[in-house]
Coordinates of C-alpha atoms and ligand atoms in Angstrom, one line a residue:
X1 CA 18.8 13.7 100.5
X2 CA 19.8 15.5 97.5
X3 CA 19.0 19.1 97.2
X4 CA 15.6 19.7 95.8
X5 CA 14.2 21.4 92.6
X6 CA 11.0 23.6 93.4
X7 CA 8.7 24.0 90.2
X8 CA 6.3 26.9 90.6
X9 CA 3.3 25.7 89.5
X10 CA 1.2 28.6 87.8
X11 CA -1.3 28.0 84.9
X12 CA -0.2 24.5 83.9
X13 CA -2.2 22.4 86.3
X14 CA -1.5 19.1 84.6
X15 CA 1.4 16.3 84.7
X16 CA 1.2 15.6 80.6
X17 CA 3.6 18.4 78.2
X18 CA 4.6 20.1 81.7
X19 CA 8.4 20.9 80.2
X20 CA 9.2 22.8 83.8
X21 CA 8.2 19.4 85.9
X22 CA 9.7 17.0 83.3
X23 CA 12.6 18.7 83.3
X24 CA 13.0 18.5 87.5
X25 CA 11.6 15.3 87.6
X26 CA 14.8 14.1 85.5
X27 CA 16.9 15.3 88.1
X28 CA 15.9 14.4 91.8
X29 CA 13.5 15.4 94.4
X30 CA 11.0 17.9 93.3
X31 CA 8.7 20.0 95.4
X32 CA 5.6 21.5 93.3
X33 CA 4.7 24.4 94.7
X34 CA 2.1 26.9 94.0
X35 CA 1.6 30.3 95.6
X36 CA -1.2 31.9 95.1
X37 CA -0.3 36.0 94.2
X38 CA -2.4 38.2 96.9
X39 CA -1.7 40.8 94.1
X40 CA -3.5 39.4 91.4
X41 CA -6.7 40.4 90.5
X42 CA -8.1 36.9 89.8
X43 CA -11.8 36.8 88.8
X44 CA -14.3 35.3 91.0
X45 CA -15.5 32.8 88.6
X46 CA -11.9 32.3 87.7
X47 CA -11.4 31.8 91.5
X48 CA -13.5 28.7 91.9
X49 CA -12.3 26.9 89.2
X50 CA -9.2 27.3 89.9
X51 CA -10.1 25.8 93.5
X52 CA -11.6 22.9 91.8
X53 CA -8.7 22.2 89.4
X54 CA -5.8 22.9 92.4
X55 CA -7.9 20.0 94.3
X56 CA -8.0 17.6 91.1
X57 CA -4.0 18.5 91.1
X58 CA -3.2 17.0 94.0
X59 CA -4.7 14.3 93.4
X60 CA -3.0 13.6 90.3
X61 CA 0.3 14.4 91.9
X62 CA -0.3 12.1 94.6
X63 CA -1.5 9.2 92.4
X64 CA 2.3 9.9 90.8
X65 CA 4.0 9.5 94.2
X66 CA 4.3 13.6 94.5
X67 CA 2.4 16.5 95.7
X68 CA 1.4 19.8 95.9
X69 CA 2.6 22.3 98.2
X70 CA 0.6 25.4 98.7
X71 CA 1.0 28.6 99.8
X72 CA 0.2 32.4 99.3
X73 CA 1.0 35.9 99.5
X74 CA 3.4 38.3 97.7
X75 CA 5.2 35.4 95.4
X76 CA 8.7 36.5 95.1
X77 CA 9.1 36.7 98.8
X78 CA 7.3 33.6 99.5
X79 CA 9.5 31.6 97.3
X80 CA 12.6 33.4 98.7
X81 CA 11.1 31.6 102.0
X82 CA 10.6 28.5 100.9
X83 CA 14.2 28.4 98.9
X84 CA 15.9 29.2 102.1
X85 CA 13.9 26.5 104.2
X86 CA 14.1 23.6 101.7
X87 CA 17.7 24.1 100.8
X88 CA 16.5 24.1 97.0
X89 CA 19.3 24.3 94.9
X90 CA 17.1 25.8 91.4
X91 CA 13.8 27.0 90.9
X92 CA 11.9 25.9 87.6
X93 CA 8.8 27.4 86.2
X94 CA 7.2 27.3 82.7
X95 CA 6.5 30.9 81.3
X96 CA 3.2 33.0 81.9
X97 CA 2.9 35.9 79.9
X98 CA 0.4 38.2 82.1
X99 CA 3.0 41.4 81.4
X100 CA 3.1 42.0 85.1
X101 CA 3.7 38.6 86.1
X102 CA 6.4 38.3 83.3
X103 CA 7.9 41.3 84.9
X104 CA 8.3 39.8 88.1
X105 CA 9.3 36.7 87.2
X106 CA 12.2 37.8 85.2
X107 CA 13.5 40.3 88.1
X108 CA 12.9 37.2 90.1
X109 CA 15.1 34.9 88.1
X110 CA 18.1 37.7 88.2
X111 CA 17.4 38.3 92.2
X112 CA 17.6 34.3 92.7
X113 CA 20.8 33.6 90.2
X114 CA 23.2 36.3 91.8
X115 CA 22.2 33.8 95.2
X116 CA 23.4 31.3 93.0
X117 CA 20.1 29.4 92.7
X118 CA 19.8 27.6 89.3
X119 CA 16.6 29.2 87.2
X120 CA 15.2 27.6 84.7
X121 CA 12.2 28.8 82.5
X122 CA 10.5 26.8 79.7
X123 CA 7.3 27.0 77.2
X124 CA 4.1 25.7 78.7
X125 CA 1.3 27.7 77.9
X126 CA 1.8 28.2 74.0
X127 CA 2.6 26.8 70.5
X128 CA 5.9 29.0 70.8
X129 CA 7.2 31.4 72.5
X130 CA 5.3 34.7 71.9
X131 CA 8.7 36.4 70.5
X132 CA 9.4 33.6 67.9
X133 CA 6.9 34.2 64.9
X134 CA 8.2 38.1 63.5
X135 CA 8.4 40.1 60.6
X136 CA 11.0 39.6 58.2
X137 CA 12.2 42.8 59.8
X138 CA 12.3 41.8 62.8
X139 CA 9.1 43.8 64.1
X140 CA 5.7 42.2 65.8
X141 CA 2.9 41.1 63.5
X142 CA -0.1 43.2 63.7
X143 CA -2.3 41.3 60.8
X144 CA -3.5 38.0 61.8
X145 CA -3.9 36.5 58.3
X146 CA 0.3 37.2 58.0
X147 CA 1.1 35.7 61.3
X148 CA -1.3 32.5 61.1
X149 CA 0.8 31.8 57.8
X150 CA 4.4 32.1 59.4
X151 CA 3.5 30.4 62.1
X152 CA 1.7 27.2 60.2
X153 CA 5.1 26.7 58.3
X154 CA 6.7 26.1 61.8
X155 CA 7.9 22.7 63.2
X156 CA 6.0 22.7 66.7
X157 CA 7.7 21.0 69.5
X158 CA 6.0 17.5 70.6
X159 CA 3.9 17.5 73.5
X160 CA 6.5 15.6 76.2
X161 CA 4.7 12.4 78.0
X162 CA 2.7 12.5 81.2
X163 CA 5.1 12.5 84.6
X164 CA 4.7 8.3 85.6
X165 CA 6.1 8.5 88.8
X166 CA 7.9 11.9 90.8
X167 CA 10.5 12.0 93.9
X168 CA 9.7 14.3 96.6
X169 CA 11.2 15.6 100.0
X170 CA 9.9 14.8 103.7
X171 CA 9.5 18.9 104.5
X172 CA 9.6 20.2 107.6
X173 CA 6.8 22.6 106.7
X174 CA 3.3 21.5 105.1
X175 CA 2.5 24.6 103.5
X176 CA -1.3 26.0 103.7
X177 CA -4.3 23.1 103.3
X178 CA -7.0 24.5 99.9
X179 CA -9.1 26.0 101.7
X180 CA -6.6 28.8 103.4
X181 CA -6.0 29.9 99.5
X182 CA -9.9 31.2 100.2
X183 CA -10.9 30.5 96.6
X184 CA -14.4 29.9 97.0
X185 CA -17.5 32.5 97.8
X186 CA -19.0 32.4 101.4
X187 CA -22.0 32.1 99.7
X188 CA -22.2 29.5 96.7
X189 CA -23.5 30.7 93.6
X190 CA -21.6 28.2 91.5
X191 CA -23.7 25.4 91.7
X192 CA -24.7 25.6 88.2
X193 CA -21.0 26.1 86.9
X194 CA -20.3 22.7 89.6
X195 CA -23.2 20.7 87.0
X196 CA -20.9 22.0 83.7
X197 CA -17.8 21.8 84.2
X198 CA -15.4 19.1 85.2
X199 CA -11.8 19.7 87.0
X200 CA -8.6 18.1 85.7
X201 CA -6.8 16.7 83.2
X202 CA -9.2 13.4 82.6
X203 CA -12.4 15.9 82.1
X204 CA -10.1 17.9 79.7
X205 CA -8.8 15.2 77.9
X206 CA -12.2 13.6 77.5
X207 CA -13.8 16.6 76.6
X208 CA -11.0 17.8 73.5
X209 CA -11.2 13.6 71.8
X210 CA -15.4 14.2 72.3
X211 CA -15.1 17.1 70.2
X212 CA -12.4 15.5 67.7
X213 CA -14.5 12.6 67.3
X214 CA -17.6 14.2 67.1
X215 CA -17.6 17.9 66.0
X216 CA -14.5 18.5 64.6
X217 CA -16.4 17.5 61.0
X218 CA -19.1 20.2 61.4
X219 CA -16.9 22.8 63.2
X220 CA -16.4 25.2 60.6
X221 CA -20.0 25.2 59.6
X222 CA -21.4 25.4 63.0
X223 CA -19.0 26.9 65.2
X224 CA -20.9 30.3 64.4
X225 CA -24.4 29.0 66.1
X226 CA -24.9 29.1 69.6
X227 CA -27.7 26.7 69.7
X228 CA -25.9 24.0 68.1
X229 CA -23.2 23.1 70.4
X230 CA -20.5 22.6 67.9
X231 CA -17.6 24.3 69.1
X232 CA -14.9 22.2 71.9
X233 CA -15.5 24.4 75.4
X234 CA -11.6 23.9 76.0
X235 CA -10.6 27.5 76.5
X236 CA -11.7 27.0 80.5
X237 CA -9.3 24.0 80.2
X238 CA -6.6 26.3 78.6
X239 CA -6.7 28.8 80.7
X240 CA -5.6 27.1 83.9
X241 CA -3.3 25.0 81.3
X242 CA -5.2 22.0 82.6
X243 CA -4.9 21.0 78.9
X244 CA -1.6 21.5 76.9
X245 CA -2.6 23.4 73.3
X246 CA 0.7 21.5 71.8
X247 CA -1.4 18.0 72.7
X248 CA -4.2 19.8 70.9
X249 CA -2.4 20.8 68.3
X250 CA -0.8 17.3 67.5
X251 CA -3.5 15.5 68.5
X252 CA -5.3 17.8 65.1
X253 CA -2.3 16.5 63.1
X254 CA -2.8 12.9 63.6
X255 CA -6.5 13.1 62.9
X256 CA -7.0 11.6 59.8
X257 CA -9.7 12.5 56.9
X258 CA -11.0 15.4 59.2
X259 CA -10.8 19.5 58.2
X260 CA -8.5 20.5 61.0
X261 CA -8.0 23.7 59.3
X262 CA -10.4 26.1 60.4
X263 CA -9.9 24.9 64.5
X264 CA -5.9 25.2 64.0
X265 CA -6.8 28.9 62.6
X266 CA -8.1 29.5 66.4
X267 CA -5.9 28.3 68.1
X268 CA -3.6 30.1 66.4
X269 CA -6.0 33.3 67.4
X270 CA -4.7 32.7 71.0
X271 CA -0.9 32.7 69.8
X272 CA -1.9 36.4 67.9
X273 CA -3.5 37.7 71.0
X274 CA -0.5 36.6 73.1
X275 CA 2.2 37.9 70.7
X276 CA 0.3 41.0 71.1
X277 CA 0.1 41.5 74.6
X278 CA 3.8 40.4 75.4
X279 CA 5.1 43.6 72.5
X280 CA 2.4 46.0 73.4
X281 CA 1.6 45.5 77.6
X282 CA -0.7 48.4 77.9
X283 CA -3.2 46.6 75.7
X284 CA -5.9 45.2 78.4
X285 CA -6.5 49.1 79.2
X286 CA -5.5 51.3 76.1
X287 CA -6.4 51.2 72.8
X288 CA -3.9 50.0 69.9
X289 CA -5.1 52.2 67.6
X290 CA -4.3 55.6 69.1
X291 CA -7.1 57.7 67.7
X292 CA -9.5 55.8 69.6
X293 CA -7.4 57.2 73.0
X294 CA -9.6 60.3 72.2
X295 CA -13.2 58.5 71.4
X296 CA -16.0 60.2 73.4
X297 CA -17.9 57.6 76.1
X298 CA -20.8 58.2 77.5
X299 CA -21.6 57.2 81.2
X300 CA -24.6 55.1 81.3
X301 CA -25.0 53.5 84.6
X302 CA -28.3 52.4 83.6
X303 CA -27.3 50.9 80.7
X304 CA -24.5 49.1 82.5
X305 CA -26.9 47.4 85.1
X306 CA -29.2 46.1 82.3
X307 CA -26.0 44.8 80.7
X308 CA -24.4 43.0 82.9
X309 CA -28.1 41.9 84.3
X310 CA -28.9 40.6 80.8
X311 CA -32.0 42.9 80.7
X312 CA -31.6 45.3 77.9
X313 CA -34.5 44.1 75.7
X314 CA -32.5 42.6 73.2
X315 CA -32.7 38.7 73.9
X316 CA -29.8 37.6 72.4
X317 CA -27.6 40.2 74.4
X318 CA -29.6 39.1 77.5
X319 CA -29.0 35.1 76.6
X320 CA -25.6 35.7 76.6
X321 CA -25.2 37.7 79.5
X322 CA -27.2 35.0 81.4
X323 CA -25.2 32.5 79.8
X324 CA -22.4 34.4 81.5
X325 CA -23.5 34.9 84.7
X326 CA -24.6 30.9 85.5
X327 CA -22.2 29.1 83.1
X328 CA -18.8 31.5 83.8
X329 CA -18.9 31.0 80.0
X330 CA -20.2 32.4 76.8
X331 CA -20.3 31.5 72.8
X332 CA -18.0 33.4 70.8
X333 CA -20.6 34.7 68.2
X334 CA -22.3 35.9 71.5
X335 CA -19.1 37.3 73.1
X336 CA -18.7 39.5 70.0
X337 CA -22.6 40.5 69.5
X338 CA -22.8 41.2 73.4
X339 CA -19.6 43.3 73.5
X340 CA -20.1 45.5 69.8
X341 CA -23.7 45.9 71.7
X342 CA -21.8 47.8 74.9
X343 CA -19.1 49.5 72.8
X344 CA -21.5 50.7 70.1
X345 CA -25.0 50.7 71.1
X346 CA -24.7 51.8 75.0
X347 CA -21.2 53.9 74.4
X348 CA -19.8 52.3 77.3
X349 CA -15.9 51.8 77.1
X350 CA -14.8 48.5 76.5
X351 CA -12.6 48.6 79.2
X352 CA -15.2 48.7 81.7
X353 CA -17.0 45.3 79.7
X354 CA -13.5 44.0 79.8
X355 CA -13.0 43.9 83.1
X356 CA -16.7 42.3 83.7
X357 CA -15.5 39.6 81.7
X358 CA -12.2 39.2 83.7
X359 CA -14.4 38.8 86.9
X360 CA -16.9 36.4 85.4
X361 CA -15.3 33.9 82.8
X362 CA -13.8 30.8 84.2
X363 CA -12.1 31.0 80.7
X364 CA -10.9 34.5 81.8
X365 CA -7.6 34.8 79.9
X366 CA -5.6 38.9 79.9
X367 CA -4.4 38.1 75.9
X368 CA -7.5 36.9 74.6
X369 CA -9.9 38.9 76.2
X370 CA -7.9 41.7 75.4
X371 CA -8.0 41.2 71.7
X372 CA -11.1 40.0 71.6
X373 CA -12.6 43.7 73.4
X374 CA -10.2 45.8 71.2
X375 CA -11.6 43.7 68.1
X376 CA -14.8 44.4 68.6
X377 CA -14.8 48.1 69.6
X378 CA -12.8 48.8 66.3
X379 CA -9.1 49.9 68.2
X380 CA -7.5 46.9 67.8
X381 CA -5.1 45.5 65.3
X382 CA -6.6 43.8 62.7
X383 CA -9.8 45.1 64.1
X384 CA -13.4 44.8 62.5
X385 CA -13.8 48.3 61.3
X386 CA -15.7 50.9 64.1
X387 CA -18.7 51.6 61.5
X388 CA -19.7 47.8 61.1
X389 CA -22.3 47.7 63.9
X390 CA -23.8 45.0 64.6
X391 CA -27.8 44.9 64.7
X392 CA -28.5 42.1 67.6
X393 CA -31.6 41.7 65.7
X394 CA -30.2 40.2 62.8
X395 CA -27.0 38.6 64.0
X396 CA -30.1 36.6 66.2
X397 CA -32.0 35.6 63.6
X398 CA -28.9 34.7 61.5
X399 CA -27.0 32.8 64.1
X400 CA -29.8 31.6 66.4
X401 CA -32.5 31.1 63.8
X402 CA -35.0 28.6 65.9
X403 CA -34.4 30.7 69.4
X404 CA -33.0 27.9 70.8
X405 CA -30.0 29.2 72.6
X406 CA -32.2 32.6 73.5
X407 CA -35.1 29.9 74.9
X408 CA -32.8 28.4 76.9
X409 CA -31.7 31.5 78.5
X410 CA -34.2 33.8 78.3
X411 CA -36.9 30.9 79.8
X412 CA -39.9 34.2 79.7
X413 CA -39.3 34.2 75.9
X414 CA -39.7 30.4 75.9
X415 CA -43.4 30.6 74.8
X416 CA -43.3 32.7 71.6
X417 CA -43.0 31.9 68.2
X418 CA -39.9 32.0 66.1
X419 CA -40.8 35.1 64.1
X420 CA -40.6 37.3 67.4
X421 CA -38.3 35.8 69.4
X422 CA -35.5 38.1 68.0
X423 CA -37.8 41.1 68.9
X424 CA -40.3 40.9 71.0
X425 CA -41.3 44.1 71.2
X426 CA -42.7 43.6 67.4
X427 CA -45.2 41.1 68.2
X428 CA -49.0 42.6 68.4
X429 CA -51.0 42.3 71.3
X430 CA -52.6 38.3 70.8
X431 CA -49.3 37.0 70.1
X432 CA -47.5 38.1 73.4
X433 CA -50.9 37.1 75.3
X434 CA -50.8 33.6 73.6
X435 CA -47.1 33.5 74.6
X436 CA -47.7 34.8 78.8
X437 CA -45.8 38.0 78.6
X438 CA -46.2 41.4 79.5
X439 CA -43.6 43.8 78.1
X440 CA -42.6 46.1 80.4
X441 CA -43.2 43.2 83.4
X442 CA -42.2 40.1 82.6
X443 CA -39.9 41.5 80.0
X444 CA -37.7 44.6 79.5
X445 CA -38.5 47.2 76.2
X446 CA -35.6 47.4 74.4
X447 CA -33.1 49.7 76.4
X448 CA -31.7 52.3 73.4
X449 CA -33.3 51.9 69.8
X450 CA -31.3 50.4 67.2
X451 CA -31.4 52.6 64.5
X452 CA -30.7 55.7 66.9
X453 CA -28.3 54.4 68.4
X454 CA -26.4 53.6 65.5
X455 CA -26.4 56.5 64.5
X456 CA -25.6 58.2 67.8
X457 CA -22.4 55.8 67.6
X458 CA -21.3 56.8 64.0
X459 CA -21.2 60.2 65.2
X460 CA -19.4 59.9 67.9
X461 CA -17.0 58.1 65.2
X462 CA -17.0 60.8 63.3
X463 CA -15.0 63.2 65.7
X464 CA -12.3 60.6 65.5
X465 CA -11.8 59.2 62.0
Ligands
LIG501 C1 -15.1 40.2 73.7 C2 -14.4 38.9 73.7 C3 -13.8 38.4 74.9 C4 -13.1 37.2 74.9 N1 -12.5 36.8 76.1 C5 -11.8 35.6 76.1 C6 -11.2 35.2 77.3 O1 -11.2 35.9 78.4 N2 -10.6 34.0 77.3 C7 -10.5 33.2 76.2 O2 -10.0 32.1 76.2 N3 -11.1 33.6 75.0 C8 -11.8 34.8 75.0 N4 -12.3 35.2 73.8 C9 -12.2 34.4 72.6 C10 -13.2 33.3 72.3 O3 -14.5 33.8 72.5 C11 -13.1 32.1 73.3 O4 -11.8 31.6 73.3 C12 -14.0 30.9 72.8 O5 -15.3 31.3 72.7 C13 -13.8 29.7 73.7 O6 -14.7 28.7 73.4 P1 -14.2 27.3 72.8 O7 -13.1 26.8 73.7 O8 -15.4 26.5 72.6 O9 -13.6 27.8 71.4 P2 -13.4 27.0 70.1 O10 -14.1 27.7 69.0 O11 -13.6 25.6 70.3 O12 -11.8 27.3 69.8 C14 -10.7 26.5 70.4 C15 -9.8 27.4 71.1 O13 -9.2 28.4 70.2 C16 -9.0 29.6 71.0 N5 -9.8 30.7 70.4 C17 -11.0 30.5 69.8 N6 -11.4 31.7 69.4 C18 -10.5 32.6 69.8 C19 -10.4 34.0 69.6 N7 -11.4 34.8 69.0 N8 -9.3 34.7 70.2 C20 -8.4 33.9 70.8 N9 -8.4 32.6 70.9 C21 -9.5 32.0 70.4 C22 -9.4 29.4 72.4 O14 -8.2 29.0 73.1 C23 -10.4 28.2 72.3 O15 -10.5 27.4 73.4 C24 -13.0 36.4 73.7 C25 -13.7 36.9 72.6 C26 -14.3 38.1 72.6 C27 -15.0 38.5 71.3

């Protein structure tokens, strides 16, 4: 038996565009391996879909003559165990850019070389490597308008073909079974997410040509409006790399007579935030724009439960937080209306909301979620500027015009008419009755008044600027 090739398998749970496996695959027996990091801090929503899609995994290995060995622990030692016992002769792995993980993983590739193990890394999870698109001198974009136009003009690499058929070694050792990863909750509170989402690459793939055939037209209009359903719900799909974004993105290109434009744009989003994160790895905790390392917080632990309980008074912060909490997902209108609403109206850092978002998302993803938080609370690059604050009032009756999104997750709301469903603490006394709520009961009041806490928040601006 030759000597084998192990491919760590991270985020890039698929067999189509996977340069690391494709690459082993061209040269012998391959063992697939993926060890979960007992260092990470991987969400709990995050958790069980990454148990769902590891179990869709193997079985798309196996149905390609391979599979997948798992194990866990602290990853550079586990590998150094499984190098040893398997005789591997290199180690391949597509780049993650998590700067901890990088870290590691380069230290590890030095560490395995001087043994004289081959290392090979390659670009899986983005359009190009996060160093590639620069300044003319040579320096990291910080202006998102700048680096979507350097890196349009760019030739991106074809997505490579799914893996047909794989070679792979009788081991001695099985590795651990799915469930020893402990991924799931003793107690199952996922059953809604289980009704929404579908593991693996066939659910992927038929959800990204659902949205090219059928929304992709009305995108740009529509991708604002909650209720409307128009945007492609890939990003859980991405963020395991259950999907490859170069498919995506030539997939766009060979769509005919269809504005491609405006979805390229986010994608290209993603490559900003993760150009960002690999030049300035402090970004998940500290704010890009320095002034803002001296902004005055406020501890409100009351605030915080209503928050993240989606029971502030202001239904379209509490749809979204719902949304959150049964989905693991949430609209990006609403991501941005539910986070300026934390930053700004509650004065609670948005490192704190940050991490809630890490813990919750299945889509949960360091660079994006990153940007997105240090976008909205006005310290990040390209930011929206600190004294644009959103009023929850009217970005709901702009972006959710009918209720329907707030109806659907704010059921107690259900009942009343259009015209107070942004605010139901306007409607007089017959209305709510007509509608079966008591404010106060069935209800909350709004948590902090708009206008003062505006207000409150310029100030604390002020000390800053
Ligand atoms: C406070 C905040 C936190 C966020 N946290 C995350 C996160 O943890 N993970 C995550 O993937 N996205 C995050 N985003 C970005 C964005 O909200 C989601 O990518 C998007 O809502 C996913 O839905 P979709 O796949 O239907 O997007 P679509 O509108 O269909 O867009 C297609 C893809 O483009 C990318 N994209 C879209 N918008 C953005 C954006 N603003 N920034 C970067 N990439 C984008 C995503 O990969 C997305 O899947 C966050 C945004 C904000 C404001």
């Amino acid at each position: 038996m030759k000597d084998p090739i192990i491919v760590l398998i991270r985020e890039d749970l698929r067999i189509h565009d996977h340069p690391a496996l494709y690459a082993a695959c061209q040269e012998g027996n391959v063992i697939p391996l993926y060890i979960l990091d007992e260092e990470s801090n991987l969400g709990e929503a995050k958790k069980w879909w990454l148990h769902r899609n590891i179990e869709a995994y193997q079985h798309s290995l196996q149905s390609i003559n391979g599979r997948l060995w798992l194990d866990k622990g602290n990853v550079e030692k586990v590998l150094y165990k499984w190098v040893k016992n398997t005789n591997a002769k290199a180690v391949y792995w597509n780049r993650t850019y998590d700067p901890d993980i990088y870290q590691r993983d380069r230290s590890m590739a030095e560490a395995l070389s001087s043994q004289g193990i081959q290392v090979k890394t390659f670009e899986g999870t983005l359009l190009l490597p996060p160093w590639k698109i620069k300044k003319d001198d040579g320096t990291p974009y910080k202006v998102y308008s700048a680096y979507y136009r350097t890196l349009r003009k760019e030739e991106i690499p074809k997505p490579l073909p799914a893996i047909k058929r794989m070679e792979v070694p009788q081991l001695q050792d099985d590795g651990m079974v799915l469930n020893d990863l402990d991924l799931l909750p003793t107690i199952p509170w996922y059953h809604i997410m289980e009704s929404i989402w579908d593991p693996g690459e066939e659910a992927a793939f038929k959800r990204m040509n659902s949205f090219l055939t059928k929304r992709l037209n009305d995108y740009s209009e529509g991708r604002d409006f909650p209720g409307k359903g128009l945007y492609s719900t890939l990003s859980p799909y991405l963020a395991l790399g259950i999907i490859s974004v170069r498919r995506i993105y030539h997939n766009l290109l060979d769509t005919e007579n269809k504005p491609i434009e405006p979805f390229i744009k986010q994608l290209i989003w993603r490559e900003f935030s993760y150009s960002v994160l690999l030049h300035y790895p402090e970004s998940p905790t500290r704010p890009l724009n320095e002034k803002f390392a001296e902004f005055h917080w406020e501890s409100d632990e009351e605030g915080w439960e209503k928050w993240t309980k989606g029971k502030t008074g202001y239904p379209i912060v509490d749809a979204g937080m719902r949304e959150l909490w049964a989905t693991g997902f949430m609209h990006n209108r609403v991501r941005m209306i539910v986070a300026s609403f934390l930053t700004k109206h509650l004065l609670i850092p948005w490192q704190r909301g940050a991490e809630w978002f890490l813990d919750t998302l299945i889509d949960a993803d360091l660079a994006n979620n990153s940007m997105g938080w240090q976008w909205v609370a006005g310290s990040g690059f390209d930011a929206a500027p600190y004294f644009r604050i959103f009023n929850p009032t009217l970005q709901s009756e702009k972006f959710d015009e009918e209720g329907t999104y707030i109806r659907r997750w704010v059921p107690e709301l259900s009942q009343l008419p259009n015209r107070y469903i942004h605010k139901p603490s306007d409607a007089p006394e017959d209305v709510l009755k007509k509608a079966n709520l008591t404010l106060g009961a069935d209800y909350p009041y709004p948590v902090v008044d708009h206008k003062a806490a505006r207000k409150r928040a310029l100030a604390h601006y002020e000390e800053i600027k």
